PDB file of C-alpha atoms in Angstrom:
ATOM      1  CA  UNK A   1       0.000   0.000   0.000  1.00  0.00           C
ATOM      2  CA  UNK A   2       1.349   3.392  -0.966  1.00  0.00           C
ATOM      3  CA  UNK A   3       1.652   5.887   1.876  1.00  0.00           C
ATOM      4  CA  UNK A   4       0.050   9.258   1.430  1.00  0.00           C
ATOM      5  CA  UNK A   5       2.237  12.252   0.749  1.00  0.00           C
ATOM      6  CA  UNK A   6       1.072  15.037   3.066  1.00  0.00           C
ATOM      7  CA  UNK A   7       2.112  17.598   0.485  1.00  0.00           C
ATOM      8  CA  UNK A   8      -0.498  16.233  -1.933  1.00  0.00           C
ATOM      9  CA  UNK A   9      -3.413  16.389   0.537  1.00  0.00           C
ATOM     10  CA  UNK A  10      -5.919  19.127  -0.182  1.00  0.00           C
ATOM     11  CA  UNK A  11      -6.189  22.107   2.127  1.00  0.00           C
ATOM     12  CA  UNK A  12      -9.508  23.903   1.904  1.00  0.00           C
ATOM     13  CA  UNK A  13      -8.168  26.813   3.969  1.00  0.00           C
ATOM     14  CA  UNK A  14      -6.188  27.838   0.915  1.00  0.00           C
ATOM     15  CA  UNK A  15      -9.428  28.567  -0.929  1.00  0.00           C
ATOM     16  CA  UNK A  16     -10.497  32.176  -0.708  1.00  0.00           C
ATOM     17  CA  UNK A  17     -13.895  32.824   0.859  1.00  0.00           C
ATOM     18  CA  UNK A  18     -15.302  36.148  -0.325  1.00  0.00           C
ATOM     19  CA  UNK A  19     -18.987  35.660   0.474  1.00  0.00           C
ATOM     20  CA  UNK A  20     -18.646  36.579   4.157  1.00  0.00           C
ATOM     21  CA  UNK A  21     -15.342  38.433   4.090  1.00  0.00           C
ATOM     22  CA  UNK A  22     -14.624  39.623   7.632  1.00  0.00           C
ATOM     23  CA  UNK A  23     -11.928  39.800  10.298  1.00  0.00           C
ATOM     24  CA  UNK A  24     -12.268  37.965  13.622  1.00  0.00           C
ATOM     25  CA  UNK A  25     -10.861  39.069  16.954  1.00  0.00           C
ATOM     26  CA  UNK A  26      -9.834  35.625  18.211  1.00  0.00           C
ATOM     27  CA  UNK A  27      -9.741  32.119  16.768  1.00  0.00           C
ATOM     28  CA  UNK A  28      -8.076  29.172  18.448  1.00  0.00           C
ATOM     29  CA  UNK A  29      -8.451  26.234  20.819  1.00  0.00           C
ATOM     30  CA  UNK A  30      -9.472  25.842  24.457  1.00  0.00           C
ATOM     31  CA  UNK A  31      -8.923  23.244  27.140  1.00  0.00           C
ATOM     32  CA  UNK A  32      -5.618  21.838  25.844  1.00  0.00           C
ATOM     33  CA  UNK A  33      -3.922  19.544  28.369  1.00  0.00           C
ATOM     34  CA  UNK A  34      -0.262  20.430  28.836  1.00  0.00           C
ATOM     35  CA  UNK A  35       2.392  19.393  31.391  1.00  0.00           C
ATOM     36  CA  UNK A  36       4.502  22.379  32.486  1.00  0.00           C
ATOM     37  CA  UNK A  37       7.192  23.001  35.070  1.00  0.00           C
ATOM     38  CA  UNK A  38       7.326  25.608  37.819  1.00  0.00           C
ATOM     39  CA  UNK A  39      10.313  25.757  40.154  1.00  0.00           C
ATOM     40  CA  UNK A  40      10.051  26.940  43.737  1.00  0.00           C
ATOM     41  CA  UNK A  41      11.006  25.826  47.244  1.00  0.00           C
ATOM     42  CA  UNK A  42       7.411  25.998  48.548  1.00  0.00           C
ATOM     43  CA  UNK A  43       5.938  23.864  45.783  1.00  0.00           C
ATOM     44  CA  UNK A  44       4.667  20.373  46.462  1.00  0.00           C
ATOM     45  CA  UNK A  45       5.679  19.440  42.919  1.00  0.00           C
ATOM     46  CA  UNK A  46       7.470  21.113  40.044  1.00  0.00           C
ATOM     47  CA  UNK A  47       5.567  19.242  37.336  1.00  0.00           C
ATOM     48  CA  UNK A  48       2.091  20.725  36.876  1.00  0.00           C
ATOM     49  CA  UNK A  49      -0.835  19.666  34.733  1.00  0.00           C
ATOM     50  CA  UNK A  50      -2.095  22.805  33.059  1.00  0.00           C
ATOM     51  CA  UNK A  51      -5.093  23.537  30.862  1.00  0.00           C
ATOM     52  CA  UNK A  52      -4.388  25.978  28.064  1.00  0.00           C
ATOM     53  CA  UNK A  53      -6.444  28.197  25.766  1.00  0.00           C
ATOM     54  CA  UNK A  54      -4.581  29.692  22.812  1.00  0.00           C
ATOM     55  CA  UNK A  55      -5.795  32.069  20.106  1.00  0.00           C
ATOM     56  CA  UNK A  56      -4.658  34.303  17.255  1.00  0.00           C
ATOM     57  CA  UNK A  57      -6.558  37.056  15.479  1.00  0.00           C
ATOM     58  CA  UNK A  58      -7.839  36.592  11.938  1.00  0.00           C
ATOM     59  CA  UNK A  59      -6.914  39.918  10.324  1.00  0.00           C
ATOM     60  CA  UNK A  60      -7.215  38.998   6.652  1.00  0.00           C
ATOM     61  CA  UNK A  61     -10.932  39.388   5.834  1.00  0.00           C
ATOM     62  CA  UNK A  62     -10.619  37.231   2.720  1.00  0.00           C
ATOM     63  CA  UNK A  63      -8.941  34.329   4.520  1.00  0.00           C
ATOM     64  CA  UNK A  64     -11.238  31.402   5.328  1.00  0.00           C
ATOM     65  CA  UNK A  65      -9.562  30.540   8.640  1.00  0.00           C
ATOM     66  CA  UNK A  66      -6.336  30.257  10.622  1.00  0.00           C
ATOM     67  CA  UNK A  67      -3.811  27.419  10.629  1.00  0.00           C
ATOM     68  CA  UNK A  68      -5.222  25.774  13.759  1.00  0.00           C
ATOM     69  CA  UNK A  69      -2.812  22.840  14.052  1.00  0.00           C
ATOM     70  CA  UNK A  70       0.184  25.180  14.052  1.00  0.00           C
ATOM     71  CA  UNK A  71      -0.991  26.666  17.343  1.00  0.00           C
ATOM     72  CA  UNK A  72      -1.178  23.261  18.988  1.00  0.00           C
ATOM     73  CA  UNK A  73       2.231  22.162  17.691  1.00  0.00           C
ATOM     74  CA  UNK A  74       3.889  25.410  18.747  1.00  0.00           C
ATOM     75  CA  UNK A  75       2.389  25.105  22.211  1.00  0.00           C
ATOM     76  CA  UNK A  76       3.528  21.498  22.582  1.00  0.00           C
ATOM     77  CA  UNK A  77       7.031  22.113  21.260  1.00  0.00           C
ATOM     78  CA  UNK A  78       7.785  25.300  23.165  1.00  0.00           C
ATOM     79  CA  UNK A  79       6.007  24.867  26.501  1.00  0.00           C
ATOM     80  CA  UNK A  80       5.499  21.149  27.193  1.00  0.00           C
ATOM     81  CA  UNK A  81       7.680  19.973  30.139  1.00  0.00           C
ATOM     82  CA  UNK A  82       9.395  23.379  30.174  1.00  0.00           C
ATOM     83  CA  UNK A  83       9.902  25.863  32.987  1.00  0.00           C
ATOM     84  CA  UNK A  84       7.206  28.496  32.872  1.00  0.00           C
ATOM     85  CA  UNK A  85       8.720  31.950  32.432  1.00  0.00           C
ATOM     86  CA  UNK A  86       7.765  35.216  30.779  1.00  0.00           C
ATOM     87  CA  UNK A  87      10.353  35.119  28.006  1.00  0.00           C
ATOM     88  CA  UNK A  88       9.313  31.638  26.872  1.00  0.00           C
ATOM     89  CA  UNK A  89       5.649  32.632  26.812  1.00  0.00           C
ATOM     90  CA  UNK A  90       6.336  35.826  24.884  1.00  0.00           C
ATOM     91  CA  UNK A  91       8.383  33.928  22.305  1.00  0.00           C
ATOM     92  CA  UNK A  92       5.586  31.385  21.954  1.00  0.00           C
ATOM     93  CA  UNK A  93       3.011  34.054  21.114  1.00  0.00           C
ATOM     94  CA  UNK A  94       5.340  35.788  18.673  1.00  0.00           C
ATOM     95  CA  UNK A  95       5.930  32.458  16.935  1.00  0.00           C
ATOM     96  CA  UNK A  96       2.178  31.763  16.843  1.00  0.00           C
ATOM     97  CA  UNK A  97       1.641  35.017  14.962  1.00  0.00           C
ATOM     98  CA  UNK A  98       4.593  34.388  12.641  1.00  0.00           C
ATOM     99  CA  UNK A  99       3.334  30.866  11.917  1.00  0.00           C
ATOM    100  CA  UNK A 100       0.082  32.198  10.458  1.00  0.00           C
ATOM    101  CA  UNK A 101       1.830  33.533   7.335  1.00  0.00           C
ATOM    102  CA  UNK A 102       0.673  37.114   7.698  1.00  0.00           C
ATOM    103  CA  UNK A 103      -3.050  36.570   8.359  1.00  0.00           C
ATOM    104  CA  UNK A 104      -2.710  37.238  12.122  1.00  0.00           C
ATOM    105  CA  UNK A 105      -1.251  40.136  14.059  1.00  0.00           C
ATOM    106  CA  UNK A 106      -2.245  39.321  17.637  1.00  0.00           C
ATOM    107  CA  UNK A 107      -2.145  36.279  19.922  1.00  0.00           C
ATOM    108  CA  UNK A 108      -3.456  35.344  23.345  1.00  0.00           C
ATOM    109  CA  UNK A 109      -2.734  32.557  25.832  1.00  0.00           C
ATOM    110  CA  UNK A 110      -4.552  31.505  29.010  1.00  0.00           C
ATOM    111  CA  UNK A 111      -3.004  29.009  31.423  1.00  0.00           C
ATOM    112  CA  UNK A 112      -4.930  27.395  34.274  1.00  0.00           C
ATOM    113  CA  UNK A 113      -3.356  25.118  36.856  1.00  0.00           C
ATOM    114  CA  UNK A 114      -3.613  24.242  40.560  1.00  0.00           C
ATOM    115  CA  UNK A 115      -0.610  25.512  42.511  1.00  0.00           C
ATOM    116  CA  UNK A 116       0.031  23.153  45.434  1.00  0.00           C
ATOM    117  CA  UNK A 117       2.074  24.848  48.175  1.00  0.00           C
ATOM    118  CA  UNK A 118       3.628  23.468  51.334  1.00  0.00           C
ATOM    119  CA  UNK A 119       2.488  25.328  54.454  1.00  0.00           C
ATOM    120  CA  UNK A 120       3.706  24.879  58.036  1.00  0.00           C
ATOM    121  CA  UNK A 121       1.246  24.519  60.905  1.00  0.00           C
ATOM    122  CA  UNK A 122       0.705  27.554  63.104  1.00  0.00           C
ATOM    123  CA  UNK A 123       2.499  26.205  66.175  1.00  0.00           C
ATOM    124  CA  UNK A 124       3.237  22.482  65.920  1.00  0.00           C
ATOM    125  CA  UNK A 125       6.036  20.906  63.907  1.00  0.00           C
ATOM    126  CA  UNK A 126       3.618  19.587  61.272  1.00  0.00           C
ATOM    127  CA  UNK A 127       3.012  20.848  57.754  1.00  0.00           C
ATOM    128  CA  UNK A 128       0.655  20.123  54.888  1.00  0.00           C
ATOM    129  CA  UNK A 129      -0.262  21.103  51.349  1.00  0.00           C
ATOM    130  CA  UNK A 130      -2.825  23.510  49.990  1.00  0.00           C
ATOM    131  CA  UNK A 131      -3.906  23.930  46.377  1.00  0.00           C
ATOM    132  CA  UNK A 132      -4.616  27.359  44.878  1.00  0.00           C
ATOM    133  CA  UNK A 133      -6.359  27.750  41.488  1.00  0.00           C
ATOM    134  CA  UNK A 134      -4.240  29.946  39.207  1.00  0.00           C
ATOM    135  CA  UNK A 135      -5.097  31.485  35.853  1.00  0.00           C
ATOM    136  CA  UNK A 136      -2.486  33.418  33.916  1.00  0.00           C
ATOM    137  CA  UNK A 137      -3.251  35.315  30.713  1.00  0.00           C
ATOM    138  CA  UNK A 138      -0.749  36.793  28.281  1.00  0.00           C
ATOM    139  CA  UNK A 139      -1.823  38.829  25.271  1.00  0.00           C
ATOM    140  CA  UNK A 140       0.367  39.954  22.380  1.00  0.00           C
ATOM    141  CA  UNK A 141      -1.364  42.905  20.746  1.00  0.00           C
ATOM    142  CA  UNK A 142       0.130  45.325  18.225  1.00  0.00           C
ATOM    143  CA  UNK A 143       3.647  44.398  19.277  1.00  0.00           C
ATOM    144  CA  UNK A 144       3.011  44.834  23.023  1.00  0.00           C
ATOM    145  CA  UNK A 145       2.458  42.288  25.794  1.00  0.00           C
ATOM    146  CA  UNK A 146      -0.203  42.462  28.502  1.00  0.00           C
ATOM    147  CA  UNK A 147      -0.142  40.257  31.604  1.00  0.00           C
ATOM    148  CA  UNK A 148      -3.067  39.232  33.753  1.00  0.00           C
ATOM    149  CA  UNK A 149      -3.091  36.933  36.801  1.00  0.00           C
ATOM    150  CA  UNK A 150      -6.175  35.565  38.577  1.00  0.00           C
ATOM    151  CA  UNK A 151      -5.850  34.110  42.098  1.00  0.00           C
ATOM    152  CA  UNK A 152      -8.380  32.398  44.349  1.00  0.00           C
ATOM    153  CA  UNK A 153      -7.447  32.452  48.032  1.00  0.00           C
ATOM    154  CA  UNK A 154      -9.633  30.995  50.815  1.00  0.00           C
ATOM    155  CA  UNK A 155      -9.568  32.338  54.365  1.00  0.00           C
ATOM    156  CA  UNK A 156     -11.622  32.356  57.554  1.00  0.00           C
ATOM    157  CA  UNK A 157     -13.751  35.295  58.675  1.00  0.00           C
ATOM    158  CA  UNK A 158     -15.551  35.900  61.965  1.00  0.00           C
ATOM    159  CA  UNK A 159     -18.265  38.546  62.143  1.00  0.00           C
ATOM    160  CA  UNK A 160     -17.399  41.444  64.528  1.00  0.00           C
ATOM    161  CA  UNK A 161     -21.048  42.171  65.287  1.00  0.00           C
ATOM    162  CA  UNK A 162     -21.768  38.546  66.085  1.00  0.00           C
ATOM    163  CA  UNK A 163     -18.676  38.438  68.329  1.00  0.00           C
ATOM    164  CA  UNK A 164     -19.913  41.495  70.209  1.00  0.00           C
ATOM    165  CA  UNK A 165     -23.356  39.951  70.747  1.00  0.00           C
ATOM    166  CA  UNK A 166     -21.750  36.723  71.984  1.00  0.00           C
ATOM    167  CA  UNK A 167     -19.615  38.615  74.511  1.00  0.00           C
ATOM    168  CA  UNK A 168     -22.710  40.424  75.735  1.00  0.00           C
ATOM    169  CA  UNK A 169     -24.529  37.126  76.325  1.00  0.00           C
ATOM    170  CA  UNK A 170     -21.519  35.755  78.219  1.00  0.00           C
ATOM    171  CA  UNK A 171     -21.366  38.866  80.405  1.00  0.00           C
ATOM    172  CA  UNK A 172     -25.120  38.622  81.139  1.00  0.00           C
ATOM    173  CA  UNK A 173     -24.847  34.947  82.067  1.00  0.00           C
ATOM    174  CA  UNK A 174     -21.865  35.621  84.335  1.00  0.00           C
ATOM    175  CA  UNK A 175     -23.783  38.339  86.106  1.00  0.00           C
ATOM    176  CA  UNK A 176     -26.788  36.056  86.599  1.00  0.00           C
ATOM    177  CA  UNK A 177     -24.640  33.177  87.813  1.00  0.00           C
ATOM    178  CA  UNK A 178     -22.470  35.045  90.340  1.00  0.00           C
ATOM    179  CA  UNK A 179     -24.383  38.138  91.414  1.00  0.00           C
ATOM    180  CA  UNK A 180     -25.595  36.582  94.711  1.00  0.00           C
ATOM    181  CA  UNK A 181     -23.240  33.832  95.908  1.00  0.00           C
ATOM    182  CA  UNK A 182     -19.647  34.591  96.869  1.00  0.00           C
ATOM    183  CA  UNK A 183     -17.076  33.773  94.206  1.00  0.00           C
ATOM    184  CA  UNK A 184     -13.370  34.073  93.484  1.00  0.00           C
ATOM    185  CA  UNK A 185     -11.265  34.080  90.335  1.00  0.00           C
ATOM    186  CA  UNK A 186     -10.851  30.282  90.264  1.00  0.00           C
ATOM    187  CA  UNK A 187     -14.603  29.779  90.480  1.00  0.00           C
ATOM    188  CA  UNK A 188     -15.188  32.046  87.503  1.00  0.00           C
ATOM    189  CA  UNK A 189     -12.362  30.427  85.503  1.00  0.00           C
ATOM    190  CA  UNK A 190     -13.710  26.939  86.134  1.00  0.00           C
ATOM    191  CA  UNK A 191     -17.199  28.042  85.147  1.00  0.00           C
ATOM    192  CA  UNK A 192     -15.936  29.570  81.888  1.00  0.00           C
ATOM    193  CA  UNK A 193     -14.068  26.335  81.064  1.00  0.00           C
ATOM    194  CA  UNK A 194     -17.149  24.212  81.700  1.00  0.00           C
ATOM    195  CA  UNK A 195     -19.909  23.477  79.207  1.00  0.00           C
ATOM    196  CA  UNK A 196     -22.064  25.948  81.086  1.00  0.00           C
ATOM    197  CA  UNK A 197     -19.623  28.653  80.038  1.00  0.00           C
ATOM    198  CA  UNK A 198     -20.321  28.022  76.351  1.00  0.00           C
ATOM    199  CA  UNK A 199     -23.037  30.618  76.208  1.00  0.00           C
ATOM    200  CA  UNK A 200     -22.732  31.767  72.604  1.00  0.00           C
ATOM    201  CA  UNK A 201     -20.276  31.624  69.716  1.00  0.00           C
ATOM    202  CA  UNK A 202     -19.917  34.251  66.979  1.00  0.00           C
ATOM    203  CA  UNK A 203     -20.712  33.082  63.481  1.00  0.00           C
ATOM    204  CA  UNK A 204     -17.768  32.541  61.163  1.00  0.00           C
ATOM    205  CA  UNK A 205     -17.308  31.038  57.752  1.00  0.00           C
ATOM    206  CA  UNK A 206     -14.897  30.032  55.056  1.00  0.00           C
ATOM    207  CA  UNK A 207     -14.441  33.009  52.760  1.00  0.00           C
ATOM    208  CA  UNK A 208     -12.928  33.563  49.326  1.00  0.00           C
ATOM    209  CA  UNK A 209     -10.803  36.285  47.783  1.00  0.00           C
ATOM    210  CA  UNK A 210     -10.854  36.503  43.980  1.00  0.00           C
ATOM    211  CA  UNK A 211      -8.006  38.737  42.830  1.00  0.00           C
ATOM    212  CA  UNK A 212      -7.248  39.795  39.270  1.00  0.00           C
ATOM    213  CA  UNK A 213      -3.832  41.439  38.876  1.00  0.00           C
ATOM    214  CA  UNK A 214      -2.496  43.472  35.964  1.00  0.00           C
ATOM    215  CA  UNK A 215       1.262  42.985  35.989  1.00  0.00           C
ATOM    216  CA  UNK A 216       4.242  44.691  34.415  1.00  0.00           C
ATOM    217  CA  UNK A 217       5.935  41.293  34.250  1.00  0.00           C
ATOM    218  CA  UNK A 218       5.004  37.792  35.320  1.00  0.00           C
ATOM    219  CA  UNK A 219       7.470  35.901  37.507  1.00  0.00           C
ATOM    220  CA  UNK A 220       6.038  32.435  38.238  1.00  0.00           C
ATOM    221  CA  UNK A 221       8.622  31.726  40.947  1.00  0.00           C
ATOM    222  CA  UNK A 222       7.208  34.626  42.968  1.00  0.00           C
ATOM    223  CA  UNK A 223       3.696  33.178  43.043  1.00  0.00           C
ATOM    224  CA  UNK A 224       4.083  31.451  46.450  1.00  0.00           C
ATOM    225  CA  UNK A 225       5.482  34.633  47.994  1.00  0.00           C
ATOM    226  CA  UNK A 226       2.619  36.698  46.561  1.00  0.00           C
ATOM    227  CA  UNK A 227      -0.022  34.288  47.858  1.00  0.00           C
ATOM    228  CA  UNK A 228       1.508  34.124  51.342  1.00  0.00           C
ATOM    229  CA  UNK A 229       1.757  37.926  51.515  1.00  0.00           C
ATOM    230  CA  UNK A 230      -1.947  38.254  50.712  1.00  0.00           C
ATOM    231  CA  UNK A 231      -2.800  35.620  53.334  1.00  0.00           C
ATOM    232  CA  UNK A 232      -0.664  37.491  55.862  1.00  0.00           C
ATOM    233  CA  UNK A 233      -2.540  40.714  55.155  1.00  0.00           C
ATOM    234  CA  UNK A 234      -5.868  39.002  55.895  1.00  0.00           C
ATOM    235  CA  UNK A 235      -4.562  37.348  59.066  1.00  0.00           C
ATOM    236  CA  UNK A 236      -6.706  34.200  59.058  1.00  0.00           C
ATOM    237  CA  UNK A 237      -5.558  31.859  56.258  1.00  0.00           C
ATOM    238  CA  UNK A 238      -7.049  28.374  56.185  1.00  0.00           C
ATOM    239  CA  UNK A 239      -4.824  25.607  57.525  1.00  0.00           C
ATOM    240  CA  UNK A 240      -3.644  22.158  56.438  1.00  0.00           C
ATOM    241  CA  UNK A 241      -2.238  19.834  59.132  1.00  0.00           C
ATOM    242  CA  UNK A 242      -3.392  20.843  62.623  1.00  0.00           C
ATOM    243  CA  UNK A 243      -2.927  19.583  66.183  1.00  0.00           C
ATOM    244  CA  UNK A 244      -4.793  20.931  69.192  1.00  0.00           C
ATOM    245  CA  UNK A 245      -2.361  23.781  69.715  1.00  0.00           C
ATOM    246  CA  UNK A 246      -2.713  24.801  66.066  1.00  0.00           C
ATOM    247  CA  UNK A 247      -6.499  24.791  66.246  1.00  0.00           C
ATOM    248  CA  UNK A 248      -6.407  26.889  69.395  1.00  0.00           C
ATOM    249  CA  UNK A 249      -4.028  29.343  67.709  1.00  0.00           C
ATOM    250  CA  UNK A 250      -6.363  29.510  64.726  1.00  0.00           C
ATOM    251  CA  UNK A 251      -9.224  30.408  67.083  1.00  0.00           C
ATOM    252  CA  UNK A 252      -7.056  33.112  68.637  1.00  0.00           C
ATOM    253  CA  UNK A 253      -6.181  34.570  65.226  1.00  0.00           C
ATOM    254  CA  UNK A 254      -9.861  34.705  64.285  1.00  0.00           C
ATOM    255  CA  UNK A 255     -10.677  36.525  67.525  1.00  0.00           C
ATOM    256  CA  UNK A 256      -7.878  39.029  66.871  1.00  0.00           C
ATOM    257  CA  UNK A 257      -8.951  39.530  63.262  1.00  0.00           C
ATOM    258  CA  UNK A 258     -12.710  39.979  63.398  1.00  0.00           C
ATOM    259  CA  UNK A 259     -13.786  41.242  59.984  1.00  0.00           C
ATOM    260  CA  UNK A 260     -16.651  42.146  57.762  1.00  0.00           C
ATOM    261  CA  UNK A 261     -16.190  41.599  54.033  1.00  0.00           C
ATOM    262  CA  UNK A 262     -15.325  45.305  53.745  1.00  0.00           C
ATOM    263  CA  UNK A 263     -12.447  44.844  56.200  1.00  0.00           C
ATOM    264  CA  UNK A 264     -11.022  41.914  54.256  1.00  0.00           C
ATOM    265  CA  UNK A 265     -11.180  43.811  50.956  1.00  0.00           C
ATOM    266  CA  UNK A 266      -9.432  46.826  52.473  1.00  0.00           C
ATOM    267  CA  UNK A 267      -6.651  44.654  53.929  1.00  0.00           C
ATOM    268  CA  UNK A 268      -5.972  42.996  50.592  1.00  0.00           C
ATOM    269  CA  UNK A 269      -6.116  46.338  48.780  1.00  0.00           C
ATOM    270  CA  UNK A 270      -3.543  47.868  51.149  1.00  0.00           C
ATOM    271  CA  UNK A 271      -1.193  44.931  50.567  1.00  0.00           C
ATOM    272  CA  UNK A 272      -1.495  45.140  46.768  1.00  0.00           C
ATOM    273  CA  UNK A 273      -0.914  48.893  46.699  1.00  0.00           C
ATOM    274  CA  UNK A 274       2.556  48.379  48.185  1.00  0.00           C
ATOM    275  CA  UNK A 275       3.653  46.158  45.255  1.00  0.00           C
ATOM    276  CA  UNK A 276       4.958  48.383  42.447  1.00  0.00           C
ATOM    277  CA  UNK A 277       4.935  45.485  39.936  1.00  0.00           C
ATOM    278  CA  UNK A 278       1.104  45.409  40.108  1.00  0.00           C
ATOM    279  CA  UNK A 279      -0.180  48.118  37.783  1.00  0.00           C
ATOM    280  CA  UNK A 280      -3.866  47.481  38.434  1.00  0.00           C
ATOM    281  CA  UNK A 281      -6.082  45.049  40.310  1.00  0.00           C
ATOM    282  CA  UNK A 282      -9.636  43.925  40.828  1.00  0.00           C
ATOM    283  CA  UNK A 283     -10.686  42.429  44.177  1.00  0.00           C
ATOM    284  CA  UNK A 284     -13.816  40.535  45.074  1.00  0.00           C
ATOM    285  CA  UNK A 285     -14.172  39.032  48.539  1.00  0.00           C
ATOM    286  CA  UNK A 286     -17.024  36.704  49.341  1.00  0.00           C
ATOM    287  CA  UNK A 287     -18.042  35.727  52.868  1.00  0.00           C
ATOM    288  CA  UNK A 288     -20.107  32.558  52.516  1.00  0.00           C
ATOM    289  CA  UNK A 289     -22.075  33.192  55.645  1.00  0.00           C
ATOM    290  CA  UNK A 290     -23.219  30.614  58.162  1.00  0.00           C
ATOM    291  CA  UNK A 291     -25.902  33.024  59.458  1.00  0.00           C
ATOM    292  CA  UNK A 292     -27.567  33.796  56.125  1.00  0.00           C
ATOM    293  CA  UNK A 293     -28.422  31.703  53.100  1.00  0.00           C
ATOM    294  CA  UNK A 294     -26.731  34.365  50.966  1.00  0.00           C
ATOM    295  CA  UNK A 295     -23.198  35.731  50.780  1.00  0.00           C
ATOM    296  CA  UNK A 296     -21.711  39.070  51.804  1.00  0.00           C
ATOM    297  CA  UNK A 297     -19.522  40.573  49.062  1.00  0.00           C
ATOM    298  CA  UNK A 298     -17.127  43.516  48.677  1.00  0.00           C
ATOM    299  CA  UNK A 299     -15.585  44.589  45.352  1.00  0.00           C
ATOM    300  CA  UNK A 300     -12.932  47.156  44.521  1.00  0.00           C
ATOM    301  CA  UNK A 301     -10.223  47.984  41.966  1.00  0.00           C
ATOM    302  CA  UNK A 302      -7.215  50.263  41.750  1.00  0.00           C
ATOM    303  CA  UNK A 303      -8.488  52.249  38.767  1.00  0.00           C
ATOM    304  CA  UNK A 304     -12.261  52.556  38.826  1.00  0.00           C
ATOM    305  CA  UNK A 305     -12.593  53.155  35.087  1.00  0.00           C
ATOM    306  CA  UNK A 306     -11.047  49.842  34.073  1.00  0.00           C
ATOM    307  CA  UNK A 307     -13.640  47.600  35.685  1.00  0.00           C
ATOM    308  CA  UNK A 308     -17.396  47.647  35.841  1.00  0.00           C
ATOM    309  CA  UNK A 309     -18.245  48.552  39.426  1.00  0.00           C
ATOM    310  CA  UNK A 310     -22.038  48.286  39.086  1.00  0.00           C
TER     311      UNK A 310
END
């Protein structure tokens, strides 16, 4: 049997299509599986399984379509099993445009992957791993590059108003319990430690920070540091491995960092404003309340005009 010569196979994209002549902003592929590498001392693993979307513009109105397979091959050859860095990504997009034989001027890439970081316990000698969803976007447009990074960071939040109401109930119960009979400090301490002393607890919940960053440059190795700095600004990051002393310390941190959603958003905003490499940002914090069946949300950005604030 004679093997087919790929050079003799027909290519319908070479046929001009004039009936609906038009340019298209983006054409490409989404959800491509790709193994990439990311070095860093805090990482649980350097090999990451990423999902990639890649596009180029169709700028020749009389061209039927782009060379789709060239995008996939370029992505595989230049990024598969390679260290993720800005220069490699920029070169990839430039090559994607060049590989379209003049019908494309712009290119865009979106990378999604879970970043698994090693985190020590609050007090004990233990440690564990936490996964953070990451999405990085790089756009090559009219010879310039634009970076965009989306982070999702969970944390704990305890309502200040609820904490105040709980303290009031405890004070009322103490007054009722000890206003007549004689008591000393040990009696009160033992009562507080007993089940009878559990009068009320403030409502708290797991909360989420969704942060979109506009960057001058993207340095993947700095991702763990950036995430930990944001967690530090909030004060109550979720934990991995915990012993009793860690859980007690977590309770203490929540009591010291009572916050409404507005407080959390302001803390994150203050931290981001100190980083000169972040040119713009969009913050959305979501407190998935245990009191209500709905969530409390706060939203802000560095430059109001860039994002829809309604």
